[in-house]
Amino acid sequence: MTDAPEARPAARRRSPLRDVLETLVLALLFAFVIRTFVVEVYQVSGNSMTNTLHDQERVLVNKFIYKIRDPQPGDIIVFKYPRQPDREFIKRVVAVGGDTVEMRGGVVYVNGEPFNEAPTVRLSAGDFGPVVVPPDSVFVLGDNRSNSEDSRYFGEVPLSHIRGLAVARIWPLTEISALALPAAEGGG
């Protein structure tokens, strides 16, 4: 007598609709995690960063970098506006906790030394300070100093308000470019 082959149950076919829905849910979950913790697109509003960034341009913001390192002078950051935390601003860090900042004749001095400005910065006349930046804070200025509401007006930005580092301009397409990091532009 020969043994009959074991009958295998018929494999159940998965619904194509279920496959699509599972893929869609996973893609949305992945996008949510990326946007929440890694990178996000930010739209520039206003002219405070002209000539570096212009109104309505979009930049890619690295939201993870400041979990690895602290902000550095020269970084362009997106942060919650200290006077109205539901609004976001974009400015350049010129000093960090413990630094002394002042402006004389429009020139920024950090710890008594002239700040090495990015070539796109539009200086303005005027004096400010000196002020000492509190620990766990940064002092920010717009690159268009005559048209910028920045730390001269609202004070220092707590590190907890920083959303991330602007790393690249991604819109308009004709202007796609990396934003120089402090070491590349000699900031600091």
Short mmCIF file of C-alpha atoms in Angstrom, two decimals:
data_model
loop_
_atom_site.label_atom_id
_atom_site.label_comp_id
_atom_site.label_asym_id
_atom_site.label_seq_id
_atom_site.Cartn_x
_atom_site.Cartn_y
_atom_site.Cartn_z
CA MET A 1 0.00 0.00 0.00
CA THR A 2 1.41 3.34 -0.93
CA ASP A 3 1.08 6.41 1.13
CA ALA A 4 -0.95 9.09 -0.49
CA PRO A 5 0.74 12.48 -0.64
CA GLU A 6 -0.43 14.79 2.08
CA ALA A 7 -2.95 17.25 0.88
CA ARG A 8 -1.87 20.80 1.48
CA PRO A 9 -4.47 23.38 2.19
CA ALA A 10 -4.92 25.78 -0.68
CA ALA A 11 -2.93 28.97 -0.20
CA ARG A 12 -5.14 31.93 0.41
CA ARG A 13 -4.64 34.69 -2.06
CA ARG A 14 -4.30 38.16 -0.62
CA SER A 15 -6.54 40.80 -1.96
CA PRO A 16 -4.80 43.34 -4.22
CA LEU A 17 -6.77 46.05 -2.44
CA ARG A 18 -5.33 44.91 0.90
CA ASP A 19 -1.78 45.01 -0.55
CA VAL A 20 -2.34 48.57 -1.77
CA LEU A 21 -3.80 49.67 1.57
CA GLU A 22 -0.94 48.11 3.56
CA THR A 23 1.63 49.77 1.29
CA LEU A 24 -0.14 53.11 1.59
CA VAL A 25 -0.33 52.91 5.39
CA LEU A 26 3.36 51.99 5.64
CA ALA A 27 4.34 54.83 3.28
CA LEU A 28 2.31 57.34 5.29
CA LEU A 29 3.80 56.09 8.55
CA PHE A 30 7.30 56.31 7.11
CA ALA A 31 6.64 59.84 5.78
CA PHE A 32 5.26 60.92 9.17
CA VAL A 33 8.32 59.62 11.02
CA ILE A 34 10.71 61.25 8.54
CA ARG A 35 8.89 64.62 8.70
CA THR A 36 8.56 64.56 12.48
CA PHE A 37 12.09 63.53 13.40
CA VAL A 38 14.46 63.85 10.44
CA VAL A 39 13.73 66.47 7.74
CA GLU A 40 11.01 68.94 6.89
CA VAL A 41 10.41 71.58 4.23
CA TYR A 42 10.14 75.18 5.46
CA GLN A 43 8.87 78.11 3.39
CA VAL A 44 10.72 81.40 3.87
CA SER A 45 8.35 84.24 4.66
CA GLY A 46 9.62 87.79 4.36
CA ASN A 47 12.90 89.44 3.42
CA SER A 48 14.94 89.19 6.62
CA MET A 49 17.35 86.65 5.09
CA THR A 50 17.83 88.38 1.69
CA ASN A 51 20.36 87.90 -0.13
CA THR A 52 20.91 84.42 1.26
CA LEU A 53 17.26 83.33 1.08
CA HIS A 54 14.31 85.08 -0.51
CA ASP A 55 10.60 85.33 0.28
CA GLN A 56 8.63 82.21 -0.72
CA GLU A 57 11.71 80.03 -1.26
CA ARG A 58 11.61 76.61 0.35
CA VAL A 59 14.44 75.06 2.30
CA LEU A 60 15.07 71.58 3.58
CA VAL A 61 15.50 71.56 7.36
CA ASN A 62 17.52 68.86 9.15
CA LYS A 63 15.61 68.29 12.39
CA PHE A 64 17.95 65.59 13.68
CA ILE A 65 21.34 67.38 13.60
CA TYR A 66 20.96 69.17 16.94
CA LYS A 67 20.49 65.85 18.71
CA ILE A 68 24.09 65.11 17.66
CA ARG A 69 25.69 68.55 18.02
CA ASP A 70 24.87 72.01 19.31
CA PRO A 71 24.10 74.96 17.00
CA GLN A 72 27.22 76.78 15.80
CA PRO A 73 27.79 80.37 14.72
CA GLY A 74 26.98 80.61 11.04
CA ASP A 75 24.20 77.99 11.13
CA ILE A 76 20.92 79.05 9.52
CA ILE A 77 18.19 77.76 11.80
CA VAL A 78 14.41 77.49 11.86
CA PHE A 79 12.98 78.14 15.31
CA LYS A 80 9.80 78.93 17.20
CA TYR A 81 9.43 82.69 17.54
CA PRO A 82 9.97 83.36 21.28
CA ARG A 83 7.11 85.90 21.51
CA GLN A 84 4.62 83.70 19.65
CA PRO A 85 5.73 80.02 19.61
CA ASP A 86 3.12 78.98 17.02
CA ARG A 87 5.08 81.03 14.42
CA GLU A 88 8.43 79.97 12.98
CA PHE A 89 11.34 82.18 11.94
CA ILE A 90 14.55 81.53 10.04
CA LYS A 91 17.76 83.37 10.99
CA ARG A 92 21.52 82.92 11.27
CA VAL A 93 23.20 82.01 14.58
CA VAL A 94 25.94 84.51 15.43
CA ALA A 95 26.63 83.54 19.04
CA VAL A 96 25.97 80.72 21.49
CA GLY A 97 25.60 80.45 25.26
CA GLY A 98 28.33 82.32 27.14
CA ASP A 99 29.35 84.51 24.18
CA THR A 100 29.23 88.31 24.36
CA VAL A 101 27.61 89.97 21.35
CA GLU A 102 27.59 93.60 20.30
CA MET A 103 27.24 95.70 17.16
CA ARG A 104 29.28 98.83 16.58
CA GLY A 105 28.68 100.79 13.41
CA GLY A 106 26.78 97.81 12.03
CA VAL A 107 29.69 95.40 12.52
CA VAL A 108 28.91 92.38 14.72
CA TYR A 109 31.48 91.49 17.38
CA VAL A 110 31.44 88.19 19.25
CA ASN A 111 33.70 88.06 22.29
CA GLY A 112 35.41 91.24 21.08
CA GLU A 113 36.28 89.84 17.62
CA PRO A 114 34.51 90.79 14.37
CA PHE A 115 32.09 88.05 13.34
CA ASN A 116 33.10 86.42 10.07
CA GLU A 117 29.98 87.20 8.04
CA ALA A 118 28.70 85.19 5.09
CA PRO A 119 29.25 87.09 1.82
CA THR A 120 25.47 87.38 1.33
CA VAL A 121 24.87 89.36 4.55
CA ARG A 122 23.57 92.92 4.16
CA LEU A 123 25.02 94.93 7.03
CA SER A 124 23.19 97.83 8.63
CA ALA A 125 24.31 100.87 10.55
CA GLY A 126 23.77 101.06 14.27
CA ASP A 127 24.96 99.86 17.61
CA PHE A 128 23.65 97.17 19.93
CA GLY A 129 24.74 95.60 23.19
CA PRO A 130 26.92 94.24 24.53
CA VAL A 131 24.86 91.32 25.80
CA VAL A 132 25.94 87.95 27.13
CA VAL A 133 24.04 85.02 25.63
CA PRO A 134 22.54 82.86 28.39
CA PRO A 135 23.40 79.15 28.59
CA ASP A 136 21.23 76.88 26.42
CA SER A 137 20.42 79.77 24.05
CA VAL A 138 21.62 81.29 20.79
CA PHE A 139 21.72 84.84 19.47
CA VAL A 140 20.35 85.12 15.93
CA LEU A 141 20.37 87.82 13.27
CA GLY A 142 18.76 88.02 9.86
CA ASP A 143 21.13 88.37 6.93
CA ASN A 144 19.27 91.51 5.82
CA ARG A 145 20.07 93.38 9.03
CA SER A 146 18.08 96.54 8.20
CA ASN A 147 14.94 94.49 7.64
CA SER A 148 15.09 91.79 10.31
CA GLU A 149 13.26 91.20 13.55
CA ASP A 150 15.84 89.15 15.40
CA SER A 151 17.56 88.73 18.78
CA ARG A 152 18.18 92.47 18.94
CA TYR A 153 14.39 92.83 19.37
CA PHE A 154 13.06 89.61 20.89
CA GLY A 155 16.11 88.36 22.79
CA GLU A 156 17.95 85.08 22.61
CA VAL A 157 16.40 81.88 21.30
CA PRO A 158 16.30 78.95 23.77
CA LEU A 159 17.76 75.75 22.31
CA SER A 160 14.40 74.09 23.03
CA HIS A 161 12.77 76.41 20.44
CA ILE A 162 15.08 75.35 17.60
CA ARG A 163 13.37 73.16 14.99
CA GLY A 164 16.43 72.43 12.88
CA LEU A 165 19.25 73.45 10.55
CA ALA A 166 18.44 74.74 7.04
CA VAL A 167 20.68 72.67 4.77
CA ALA A 168 19.44 73.24 1.22
CA ARG A 169 17.27 75.50 -0.89
CA ILE A 170 14.87 73.22 -2.81
CA TRP A 171 12.48 75.71 -4.41
CA PRO A 172 12.36 77.29 -6.90
CA LEU A 173 13.90 74.51 -8.95
CA THR A 174 16.19 76.97 -10.75
CA GLU A 175 17.76 77.90 -7.39
CA ILE A 176 18.33 74.45 -5.86
CA SER A 177 21.55 74.56 -3.85
CA ALA A 178 23.14 73.52 -0.61
CA LEU A 179 23.36 76.18 2.07
CA ALA A 180 26.94 76.64 3.16
CA LEU A 181 27.80 75.24 6.57
CA PRO A 182 29.79 77.45 8.94
CA ALA A 183 33.12 75.72 8.27
CA ALA A 184 32.62 76.14 4.51
CA GLU A 185 32.00 79.86 4.77
CA GLY A 186 34.47 80.53 7.54
CA GLY A 187 31.77 81.53 10.02
CA GLY A 188 32.42 81.27 13.68
#
